mmCIF file of C-alpha atoms in Angstrom:
data_model
loop_
_atom_site.group_PDB
_atom_site.id
_atom_site.type_symbol
_atom_site.label_atom_id
_atom_site.label_comp_id
_atom_site.label_asym_id
_atom_site.label_seq_id
_atom_site.Cartn_x
_atom_site.Cartn_y
_atom_site.Cartn_z
ATOM 1 C CA MET I 9 18.096 -8.648 -6.210
ATOM 2 C CA GLY I 10 17.472 -11.302 -3.597
ATOM 3 C CA LEU I 11 18.689 -13.361 -0.712
ATOM 4 C CA PHE I 12 20.925 -15.507 -2.873
ATOM 5 C CA LYS I 13 22.084 -15.584 -6.464
ATOM 6 C CA LYS I 14 20.414 -17.243 -9.424
ATOM 7 C CA LYS I 15 20.286 -20.984 -8.923
ATOM 8 C CA GLN I 16 22.532 -23.123 -11.105
ATOM 9 C CA THR I 17 19.807 -25.667 -11.933
ATOM 10 C CA GLU I 18 16.523 -24.441 -13.359
ATOM 11 C CA PRO I 19 13.843 -24.577 -10.643
ATOM 12 C CA GLU I 20 10.223 -25.484 -11.277
ATOM 13 C CA VAL I 21 7.569 -22.855 -10.625
ATOM 14 C CA LEU I 22 4.788 -24.545 -8.657
ATOM 15 C CA ALA I 23 2.455 -21.535 -8.346
ATOM 16 C CA GLU I 24 2.608 -17.851 -9.273
ATOM 17 C CA SER I 25 0.515 -14.688 -9.156
ATOM 18 C CA TRP I 26 0.843 -10.929 -9.611
ATOM 19 C CA SER I 27 -0.440 -8.498 -7.005
ATOM 20 C CA PRO I 28 -3.651 -6.832 -8.162
ATOM 21 C CA VAL I 29 -2.365 -3.383 -7.105
ATOM 22 C CA CYS I 30 1.410 -3.495 -6.474
ATOM 23 C CA ASN I 31 4.238 -4.323 -8.862
ATOM 24 C CA ILE I 32 4.981 -7.557 -7.012
ATOM 25 C CA HIS I 33 5.304 -11.070 -8.439
ATOM 26 C CA ALA I 34 4.643 -13.969 -6.054
ATOM 27 C CA PHE I 35 5.802 -17.475 -6.901
ATOM 28 C CA ALA I 36 6.694 -20.786 -5.299
ATOM 29 C CA GLU I 37 9.765 -22.589 -6.677
ATOM 30 C CA GLU I 38 11.017 -26.116 -6.180
ATOM 31 C CA SER I 39 14.723 -26.742 -6.629
ATOM 32 C CA LYS I 40 16.381 -30.149 -6.339
ATOM 33 C CA ASP I 41 16.238 -30.193 -2.516
ATOM 34 C CA CYS I 42 13.750 -27.570 -1.224
ATOM 35 C CA VAL I 43 10.783 -25.288 -1.969
ATOM 36 C CA TYR I 44 10.654 -21.525 -1.418
ATOM 37 C CA PHE I 45 7.927 -18.908 -1.610
ATOM 38 C CA TYR I 46 9.091 -15.578 -3.054
ATOM 39 C CA LEU I 47 7.792 -12.038 -3.368
ATOM 40 C CA TRP I 48 9.643 -10.054 -6.041
ATOM 41 C CA TRP I 49 8.961 -6.315 -5.872
ATOM 42 C CA ARG I 50 9.589 -4.220 -9.019
ATOM 43 C CA PRO I 51 11.079 -7.169 -10.957
ATOM 44 C CA GLY I 52 13.396 -6.329 -13.801
ATOM 45 C CA THR I 53 14.205 -2.825 -12.520
ATOM 46 C CA ASP I 54 17.255 -1.331 -10.839
ATOM 47 C CA HIS I 55 15.206 -1.038 -7.638
ATOM 48 C CA ALA I 56 14.014 -4.642 -7.513
ATOM 49 C CA GLN I 57 13.819 -6.356 -4.128
ATOM 50 C CA MET I 58 13.053 -9.938 -3.214
ATOM 51 C CA LYS I 59 11.805 -11.686 -0.103
ATOM 52 C CA GLY I 60 12.200 -15.447 0.109
ATOM 53 C CA CYS I 61 10.574 -17.736 2.671
ATOM 54 C CA TRP I 62 11.444 -21.417 2.991
ATOM 55 C CA VAL I 63 8.459 -23.755 2.620
ATOM 56 C CA CYS I 64 9.861 -27.293 2.916
ATOM 57 C CA ASN I 65 12.833 -29.542 2.225
ATOM 58 C CA THR I 66 12.448 -32.242 -0.391
ATOM 59 C CA GLN I 67 15.625 -34.032 0.732
ATOM 60 C CA PRO I 68 16.954 -34.997 4.215
ATOM 61 C CA ALA I 69 17.523 -31.892 6.340
ATOM 62 C CA PRO I 70 21.166 -30.940 7.009
ATOM 63 C CA ALA I 71 22.511 -30.528 10.509
ATOM 64 C CA GLU I 72 23.500 -26.925 9.831
ATOM 65 C CA LEU I 73 22.693 -24.129 7.409
ATOM 66 C CA ASN I 74 24.788 -24.552 4.265
ATOM 67 C CA GLU I 75 26.085 -21.005 3.837
ATOM 68 C CA ALA I 76 28.633 -22.112 1.252
ATOM 69 C CA ALA I 77 25.803 -23.333 -0.984
ATOM 70 C CA MET I 78 24.084 -19.943 -0.594
ATOM 71 C CA ASP I 79 27.254 -18.221 -1.768
ATOM 72 C CA GLN I 80 27.150 -20.451 -4.868
ATOM 73 C CA GLY I 81 23.650 -19.282 -5.685
ATOM 74 C CA LYS I 82 21.719 -22.273 -4.326
ATOM 75 C CA ALA I 83 18.576 -21.986 -2.228
ATOM 76 C CA PRO I 84 19.502 -23.554 1.129
ATOM 77 C CA MET I 85 17.609 -26.284 2.951
ATOM 78 C CA MET I 86 16.289 -25.585 6.424
ATOM 79 C CA PRO I 87 18.562 -27.054 9.155
ATOM 80 C CA ARG I 88 17.212 -30.056 11.037
ATOM 81 C CA GLU I 89 16.498 -28.204 14.300
ATOM 82 C CA ASN I 90 14.166 -25.744 12.555
ATOM 83 C CA CYS I 91 12.505 -28.243 10.204
ATOM 84 C CA GLY I 92 9.141 -29.531 11.433
ATOM 85 C CA HIS I 93 8.202 -32.042 8.756
ATOM 86 C CA ALA I 94 9.494 -35.578 8.053
ATOM 87 C CA PRO I 95 13.321 -35.653 8.322
ATOM 88 C CA GLY I 96 13.689 -37.145 4.860
ATOM 89 C CA GLY I 97 11.806 -34.299 3.160
ATOM 90 C CA ILE I 98 8.344 -33.959 1.650
ATOM 91 C CA ARG I 99 6.861 -33.234 -1.765
ATOM 92 C CA LEU I 100 4.113 -30.752 -2.547
ATOM 93 C CA ASP I 101 1.217 -31.425 -4.888
ATOM 94 C CA LYS I 102 1.390 -28.631 -7.448
ATOM 95 C CA SER I 103 -2.324 -28.893 -8.213
ATOM 96 C CA ALA I 104 -3.167 -28.249 -4.536
ATOM 97 C CA LEU I 105 -1.272 -24.940 -4.348
ATOM 98 C CA SER I 106 -2.709 -21.448 -4.655
ATOM 99 C CA ILE I 107 -1.715 -17.901 -3.729
ATOM 100 C CA VAL I 108 -3.869 -15.363 -1.875
ATOM 101 C CA TRP I 109 -2.874 -11.709 -1.702
ATOM 102 C CA LEU I 110 -3.440 -9.844 1.534
ATOM 103 C CA GLU I 111 -5.868 -6.929 1.335
ATOM 104 C CA GLU I 112 -3.141 -4.317 0.944
ATOM 105 C CA GLY I 113 -1.637 -6.145 -2.039
ATOM 106 C CA ASP I 114 1.943 -6.016 -0.696
ATOM 107 C CA GLY I 115 1.972 -9.405 1.026
ATOM 108 C CA ALA I 116 0.755 -12.865 0.106
ATOM 109 C CA ALA I 117 0.182 -16.388 1.368
ATOM 110 C CA LEU I 118 0.947 -19.708 -0.310
ATOM 111 C CA LEU I 119 -1.850 -22.195 0.388
ATOM 112 C CA GLU I 120 -2.072 -25.956 0.079
ATOM 113 C CA ASN I 121 -5.652 -27.214 -0.143
ATOM 114 C CA GLY I 122 -6.775 -23.949 1.440
ATOM 115 C CA GLU I 123 -4.344 -24.068 4.375
ATOM 116 C CA ILE I 124 -1.443 -21.646 4.790
ATOM 117 C CA LEU I 125 1.922 -23.157 3.902
ATOM 118 C CA ALA I 126 3.901 -19.908 3.920
ATOM 119 C CA LEU I 127 3.076 -16.229 4.316
ATOM 120 C CA ILE I 128 5.113 -13.089 3.706
ATOM 121 C CA PRO I 129 3.296 -10.045 5.162
ATOM 122 C CA GLY I 130 3.751 -6.576 3.748
ATOM 123 C CA TRP I 131 5.716 -5.360 6.743
ATOM 124 C CA ALA I 132 8.431 -7.905 5.900
ATOM 125 C CA TRP I 133 9.795 -5.449 3.325
ATOM 126 C CA ARG I 134 10.928 -3.228 6.202
ATOM 127 C CA GLU I 135 12.371 -6.042 8.328
ATOM 128 C CA GLU I 136 15.727 -7.147 6.956
ATOM 129 C CA GLY I 137 16.070 -10.225 9.163
ATOM 130 C CA PHE I 138 12.508 -11.526 8.803
ATOM 131 C CA PRO I 139 11.918 -14.031 5.946
ATOM 132 C CA GLY I 140 8.238 -14.847 6.519
ATOM 133 C CA TYR I 141 6.165 -17.554 8.234
ATOM 134 C CA ALA I 142 6.026 -21.234 7.260
ATOM 135 C CA ARG I 143 3.862 -24.088 8.511
ATOM 136 C CA HIS I 144 6.778 -26.511 8.639
ATOM 137 C CA ALA I 145 9.242 -24.157 10.339
ATOM 138 C CA ILE I 146 10.159 -24.500 14.008
ATOM 139 C CA GLY I 147 10.965 -21.402 16.049
ATOM 140 C CA THR I 148 12.577 -18.361 14.460
ATOM 141 C CA GLY I 149 14.657 -20.272 11.936
ATOM 142 C CA PRO I 150 17.158 -18.579 9.612
ATOM 143 C CA LEU I 151 14.982 -19.195 6.542
ATOM 144 C CA ALA I 152 11.442 -19.001 7.972
ATOM 145 C CA TRP I 153 9.649 -18.438 11.265
ATOM 146 C CA SER I 154 7.079 -20.812 12.694
ATOM 147 C CA LEU I 155 3.527 -20.095 11.568
ATOM 148 C CA ALA I 156 1.971 -21.703 14.651
ATOM 149 C CA ASP I 157 1.947 -18.683 16.974
ATOM 150 C CA ALA I 158 0.935 -16.214 14.270
ATOM 151 C CA GLU I 159 -1.776 -18.318 12.612
ATOM 152 C CA PRO I 160 -4.629 -17.315 14.983
ATOM 153 C CA VAL I 161 -4.227 -13.769 13.633
ATOM 154 C CA LEU I 162 -3.036 -14.502 10.108
ATOM 155 C CA GLY I 163 -5.547 -17.254 9.321
ATOM 156 C CA PRO I 164 -8.607 -14.989 9.609
ATOM 157 C CA ARG I 165 -6.716 -12.249 7.774
ATOM 158 C CA VAL I 166 -6.124 -14.536 4.811
ATOM 159 C CA GLU I 167 -9.790 -15.505 4.740
ATOM 160 C CA ARG I 168 -10.813 -11.848 4.924
ATOM 161 C CA SER I 169 -8.410 -11.072 2.091
ATOM 162 C CA ARG I 170 -9.830 -13.840 -0.055
ATOM 163 C CA ALA I 171 -13.336 -12.402 0.408
ATOM 164 C CA TYR I 172 -12.078 -8.862 -0.259
ATOM 165 C CA TRP I 173 -10.496 -9.738 -3.609
ATOM 166 C CA ASP I 174 -13.613 -11.674 -4.574
ATOM 167 C CA THR I 175 -15.550 -8.442 -4.011
ATOM 168 C CA MET I 176 -12.988 -6.390 -5.924
ATOM 169 C CA SER I 177 -13.120 -8.776 -8.885
ATOM 170 C CA GLY I 178 -16.903 -8.392 -9.006
ATOM 171 C CA ASP I 179 -19.153 -5.487 -9.989
ATOM 172 C CA TYR I 180 -18.387 -3.235 -7.014
ATOM 173 C CA TRP I 181 -17.583 -0.076 -9.023
ATOM 174 C CA PRO I 182 -21.063 1.194 -10.036
ATOM 175 C CA GLY I 183 -22.206 1.292 -6.409
ATOM 176 C CA LEU I 184 -19.048 2.977 -5.148
ATOM 177 C CA GLN I 185 -19.084 5.425 -8.042
ATOM 178 C CA HIS I 186 -22.714 6.349 -7.374
ATOM 179 C CA GLN I 187 -22.304 6.951 -3.654
ATOM 180 C CA GLY I 188 -19.122 8.976 -4.202
ATOM 181 C CA LEU I 189 -20.702 11.239 -6.810
ATOM 182 C CA GLU I 190 -23.757 11.621 -4.609
ATOM 183 C CA ALA I 191 -21.574 12.798 -1.707
ATOM 184 C CA MET I 192 -19.681 15.286 -3.908
ATOM 185 C CA GLU I 193 -22.777 16.714 -5.564
ATOM 186 C CA GLY I 194 -24.400 17.063 -2.176
ATOM 187 C CA PHE I 195 -21.474 19.371 -1.432
ATOM 188 C CA PHE I 196 -21.000 21.456 -4.597
ATOM 189 C CA GLY I 197 -24.022 20.638 -6.791
ATOM 190 C CA PRO I 198 -23.737 19.034 -10.240
ATOM 191 C CA HIS I 199 -20.130 18.192 -11.013
ATOM 192 C CA GLU I 200 -18.277 20.001 -13.800
ATOM 193 C CA GLN I 201 -15.697 17.471 -14.975
ATOM 194 C CA TYR I 202 -15.215 13.755 -14.512
ATOM 195 C CA TYR I 203 -11.722 12.491 -15.377
ATOM 196 C CA ALA I 204 -10.901 8.785 -15.477
ATOM 197 C CA ILE I 205 -7.430 8.519 -13.901
ATOM 198 C CA ASP I 206 -6.951 4.751 -13.967
ATOM 199 C CA GLY I 207 -5.506 4.540 -17.481
ATOM 200 C CA GLY I 208 -7.979 1.797 -18.261
ATOM 201 C CA LYS I 209 -6.405 -0.466 -15.672
ATOM 202 C CA PHE I 210 -7.692 -2.015 -12.458
ATOM 203 C CA PRO I 211 -8.929 -0.575 -10.180
ATOM 204 C CA PRO I 212 -11.286 2.072 -11.590
ATOM 205 C CA LYS I 213 -10.455 5.584 -10.333
ATOM 206 C CA ALA I 214 -11.619 9.063 -11.210
ATOM 207 C CA LEU I 215 -11.110 12.711 -10.328
ATOM 208 C CA VAL I 216 -14.222 14.861 -10.121
ATOM 209 C CA THR I 217 -14.389 18.674 -10.072
ATOM 210 C CA GLY I 218 -16.993 21.233 -9.062
ATOM 211 C CA ARG I 219 -17.419 24.776 -7.714
ATOM 212 C CA ARG I 220 -18.871 26.256 -4.574
ATOM 213 C CA ASP I 221 -18.836 29.841 -3.281
ATOM 214 C CA GLY I 222 -15.989 30.993 -5.525
ATOM 215 C CA VAL I 223 -13.820 27.942 -4.908
ATOM 216 C CA ARG I 224 -12.892 25.138 -7.315
ATOM 217 C CA TYR I 225 -12.698 21.644 -5.872
ATOM 218 C CA GLY I 226 -11.214 18.388 -7.081
ATOM 219 C CA PHE I 227 -11.862 15.060 -5.356
ATOM 220 C CA THR I 228 -10.656 11.585 -6.209
ATOM 221 C CA LEU I 229 -13.142 8.756 -6.474
ATOM 222 C CA GLY I 230 -12.470 5.028 -6.140
ATOM 223 C CA VAL I 231 -9.162 5.137 -4.249
ATOM 224 C CA SER I 232 -11.044 4.185 -1.079
ATOM 225 C CA ALA I 233 -11.840 0.766 -2.527
ATOM 226 C CA LEU I 234 -8.190 -0.124 -1.857
ATOM 227 C CA CYS I 235 -6.500 -0.729 1.500
ATOM 228 C CA GLN I 236 -3.279 1.223 2.027
ATOM 229 C CA PRO I 237 -0.173 -0.792 2.941
ATOM 230 C CA VAL I 238 1.819 -0.514 6.210
ATOM 231 C CA VAL I 239 -0.834 1.514 8.064
ATOM 232 C CA GLU I 240 -0.391 -0.725 11.112
ATOM 233 C CA GLN I 241 3.328 0.055 11.191
ATOM 234 C CA TYR I 242 2.877 3.832 10.922
ATOM 235 C CA TRP I 243 0.081 3.971 13.509
ATOM 236 C CA PRO I 244 0.475 0.841 15.682
ATOM 237 C CA ASN I 245 -1.830 2.147 18.396
ATOM 238 C CA ASP I 246 -4.702 3.095 16.112
ATOM 239 C CA ASP I 247 -7.407 1.136 14.341
ATOM 240 C CA PRO I 248 -6.110 0.586 10.773
ATOM 241 C CA ALA I 249 -9.687 0.507 9.487
ATOM 242 C CA LYS I 250 -9.872 4.261 10.186
ATOM 243 C CA ARG I 251 -6.793 5.144 8.132
ATOM 244 C CA ARG I 252 -6.279 2.684 5.324
ATOM 245 C CA ARG I 253 -9.038 3.889 2.974
ATOM 246 C CA ILE I 254 -8.456 7.352 1.528
ATOM 247 C CA GLU I 255 -9.637 9.861 -1.043
ATOM 248 C CA LEU I 256 -7.638 12.978 -1.945
ATOM 249 C CA ALA I 257 -8.859 16.551 -2.311
ATOM 250 C CA PHE I 258 -7.606 19.915 -3.570
ATOM 251 C CA ALA I 259 -9.282 23.321 -3.426
ATOM 252 C CA ALA I 260 -8.279 26.694 -4.903
ATOM 253 C CA ARG I 261 -9.763 30.117 -5.493
ATOM 254 C CA GLU I 262 -11.381 30.528 -8.915
ATOM 255 C CA GLY I 263 -8.632 32.931 -9.972
ATOM 256 C CA MET I 264 -6.024 30.185 -10.164
ATOM 257 C CA PRO I 265 -4.724 29.980 -13.767
ATOM 258 C CA GLU I 266 -6.177 27.075 -15.708
ATOM 259 C CA ASP I 267 -2.800 25.494 -16.463
ATOM 260 C CA ARG I 268 -1.894 25.587 -12.766
ATOM 261 C CA TRP I 269 -5.269 24.115 -11.870
ATOM 262 C CA MET I 270 -4.827 21.248 -14.307
ATOM 263 C CA ALA I 271 -1.278 20.654 -13.055
ATOM 264 C CA ALA I 272 -2.637 20.429 -9.518
ATOM 265 C CA LEU I 273 -5.221 17.879 -10.582
ATOM 266 C CA GLY I 274 -2.506 15.900 -12.317
ATOM 267 C CA ARG I 275 -0.417 15.835 -9.155
ATOM 268 C CA ILE I 276 -3.377 14.719 -7.033
ATOM 269 C CA SER I 277 -4.075 12.003 -9.587
ATOM 270 C CA GLY I 278 -0.459 10.822 -9.371
ATOM 271 C CA LEU I 279 -0.583 10.638 -5.587
ATOM 272 C CA THR I 280 -3.313 8.008 -5.797
ATOM 273 C CA ASN I 281 -0.668 5.519 -6.954
ATOM 274 C CA LEU I 282 1.945 6.317 -4.313
ATOM 275 C CA PRO I 283 0.930 3.972 -1.460
ATOM 276 C CA TRP I 284 0.878 0.865 -3.647
ATOM 277 C CA GLY I 285 3.787 1.866 -5.851
ATOM 278 C CA GLU I 286 6.093 2.616 -2.939
ATOM 279 C CA ILE I 287 4.544 0.247 -0.342
ATOM 280 C CA SER I 288 3.813 3.179 1.906
ATOM 281 C CA CYS I 289 0.764 5.109 3.067
ATOM 282 C CA LEU I 290 -0.649 8.624 3.174
ATOM 283 C CA GLY I 291 -2.221 10.226 6.211
ATOM 284 C CA HIS I 292 -2.729 13.312 8.346
ATOM 285 C CA GLY I 293 0.424 15.433 8.647
ATOM 286 C CA HIS I 294 2.348 13.719 5.830
ATOM 287 C CA THR I 295 4.197 15.870 3.320
ATOM 288 C CA VAL I 296 4.844 14.956 -0.313
ATOM 289 C CA ALA I 297 7.225 16.744 -2.681
ATOM 290 C CA CYS I 298 5.476 18.044 -5.791
ATOM 291 C CA GLY I 299 8.232 19.501 -7.968
ATOM 292 C CA GLU I 300 7.065 22.429 -10.114
ATOM 293 C CA THR I 301 3.338 21.725 -9.779
ATOM 294 C CA PHE I 302 2.935 24.867 -7.665
ATOM 295 C CA PRO I 303 5.755 27.357 -8.407
ATOM 296 C CA GLY I 304 7.198 28.504 -5.087
ATOM 297 C CA PHE I 305 5.505 25.659 -3.230
ATOM 298 C CA PRO I 306 7.752 22.555 -3.383
ATOM 299 C CA ALA I 307 5.483 20.194 -1.426
ATOM 300 C CA VAL I 308 1.976 19.596 -0.179
ATOM 301 C CA LEU I 309 0.802 18.879 3.332
ATOM 302 C CA LEU I 310 -1.958 16.293 3.732
ATOM 303 C CA LEU I 311 -4.617 16.972 6.348
ATOM 304 C CA ASP I 312 -7.423 14.612 7.334
ATOM 305 C CA GLN I 313 -10.829 16.254 7.052
ATOM 306 C CA ARG I 314 -11.991 14.499 10.221
ATOM 307 C CA ARG I 315 -9.466 16.537 12.217
ATOM 308 C CA LEU I 316 -10.358 19.932 10.745
ATOM 309 C CA GLU I 317 -13.146 21.691 12.609
ATOM 310 C CA GLY I 318 -14.992 24.300 10.583
ATOM 311 C CA THR I 319 -13.928 22.972 7.174
ATOM 312 C CA ALA I 320 -16.711 21.927 4.813
ATOM 313 C CA ALA I 321 -16.364 18.771 2.704
ATOM 314 C CA PRO I 322 -18.403 15.995 1.085
ATOM 315 C CA ALA I 323 -19.739 13.399 3.496
ATOM 316 C CA PHE I 324 -18.209 10.278 1.972
ATOM 317 C CA PRO I 325 -19.962 7.159 3.319
ATOM 318 C CA PRO I 326 -18.014 4.139 4.602
ATOM 319 C CA VAL I 327 -16.595 1.771 1.996
ATOM 320 C CA MET I 328 -16.908 -1.947 2.714
ATOM 321 C CA GLY I 329 -17.743 -1.051 6.317
ATOM 322 C CA GLU I 330 -14.683 1.175 6.884
ATOM 323 C CA GLU I 331 -14.373 4.948 7.224
ATOM 324 C CA VAL I 332 -12.937 6.999 4.367
ATOM 325 C CA ALA I 333 -10.180 9.456 5.293
ATOM 326 C CA LEU I 334 -10.486 12.498 3.016
ATOM 327 C CA LEU I 335 -6.995 14.015 2.768
ATOM 328 C CA TRP I 336 -6.678 17.649 1.652
ATOM 329 C CA ALA I 337 -3.492 18.553 -0.228
ATOM 330 C CA ILE I 338 -2.280 22.002 0.900
ATOM 331 C CA PRO I 339 0.732 23.556 -0.904
ATOM 332 C CA LEU I 340 3.677 24.493 1.340
ATOM 333 C CA THR I 341 6.249 27.232 0.917
ATOM 334 C CA GLN I 342 9.899 26.238 1.169
ATOM 335 C CA LYS I 343 10.103 27.525 4.768
ATOM 336 C CA GLU I 344 6.965 25.620 5.724
ATOM 337 C CA TYR I 345 8.268 22.473 4.067
ATOM 338 C CA ASP I 346 11.632 22.808 5.830
ATOM 339 C CA LEU I 347 9.893 23.143 9.194
ATOM 340 C CA ALA I 348 7.690 20.135 8.502
ATOM 341 C CA MET I 349 10.717 18.030 7.562
ATOM 342 C CA GLU I 350 12.592 19.071 10.714
ATOM 343 C CA SER I 351 9.689 18.198 13.018
ATOM 344 C CA GLN I 352 8.743 14.698 14.078
ATOM 345 C CA GLU I 353 5.113 15.656 14.576
ATOM 346 C CA ALA I 354 2.577 17.546 12.475
ATOM 347 C CA VAL I 355 3.365 21.018 13.831
ATOM 348 C CA LEU I 356 2.162 23.092 10.878
ATOM 349 C CA PRO I 357 -1.587 22.743 11.561
ATOM 350 C CA MET I 358 -0.980 24.104 15.076
ATOM 351 C CA LEU I 359 0.536 27.275 13.582
ATOM 352 C CA TYR I 360 -2.465 28.127 11.426
ATOM 353 C CA GLN I 361 -4.226 31.290 12.589
ATOM 354 C CA GLY I 362 -6.642 31.956 9.752
ATOM 355 C CA ALA I 363 -10.335 31.194 9.409
ATOM 356 C CA PRO I 364 -11.009 27.443 9.683
ATOM 357 C CA GLU I 365 -12.941 27.352 6.432
ATOM 358 C CA GLU I 366 -9.970 28.885 4.560
ATOM 359 C CA LEU I 367 -7.361 26.359 5.678
ATOM 360 C CA VAL I 368 -7.793 23.928 2.780
ATOM 361 C CA ILE I 369 -8.310 26.570 0.055
ATOM 362 C CA PHE I 370 -5.168 27.502 -1.886
ATOM 363 C CA ALA I 371 -4.954 31.226 -2.669
ATOM 364 C CA GLY I 372 -1.304 31.500 -3.785
ATOM 365 C CA GLU I 373 0.127 32.166 -0.308
ATOM 366 C CA GLY I 374 1.529 30.120 2.543
ATOM 367 C CA LYS I 375 -0.894 29.090 5.259
ATOM 368 C CA PHE I 376 1.298 28.527 8.280
ATOM 369 C CA LEU I 377 4.307 30.893 8.285
ATOM 370 C CA ARG I 378 3.808 34.556 7.376
#
């Protein structure tokens, strides 16, 4: 489950915290000769993963990395050439330590009196050889990389994250709920159904339905309060603030059977958990398998409303100063899904030849291959 086996002597937990939105446990542990900062994703499951970043040695630094000790299940000390604190080791004041989660909830920083001691960003999950950043590390050490060069970027990010979670722990929901409902009802009039889809857990989320011109619509509400993980890795040349806040949408002709309609809403509801459950993100051109939700349509294609000319939709206002990407879920036939999976770019939208306003409305037929 981690970088090395369970330690033989019981370590002391100096600080710990759970991600507000991901199944990740962050904790700092002190063993008899060093301190590590860990992120443990999906703990206690068969799919658990762990990232460990060295923080400091509490004993004199060795000349070389003790790989034999690692094989015995012991957390290794940082070698002398990559250790930037006093050669004899240092001790941390437990009362001075705290943990701040990054905005996406998949990475975290260990702080000492408000200053970063160690930081494991969310993208570290996809980088096998990257342990994280540490204040006392020198260079790209085997157990941590130096924080010095990255701190001008990461320092402000940690402060922004602290302010973000302060907002999220406050009374933000009534305002967001009001402006979301206002945008939807400006589109289809008074809403028909309002379903809470958060299971009574943080953060509040809902799915709202309504009708317009013979079409039934379902829109999520509240997902845009969260910041999707790994957006910067999927779209490195784009502004993440334009892609990381999303709401999901589904539309179908009124003749769709009620059980199929409810199954569709259930699938859209489930997709709201995917980015934070899988440490991934949803965006324009992505496909997601949907099982038997739509018989004969094994997946949905997500299309960003901002890239669909001629398609009507609610005008969702920015959330916390960032745009909201409204992603329409469009069922795909098996042939359409196969083509999408074979292509490296979003080719399906370029094949659509129907009326622009019909693109996002499901009528029981494929949209892209006839």
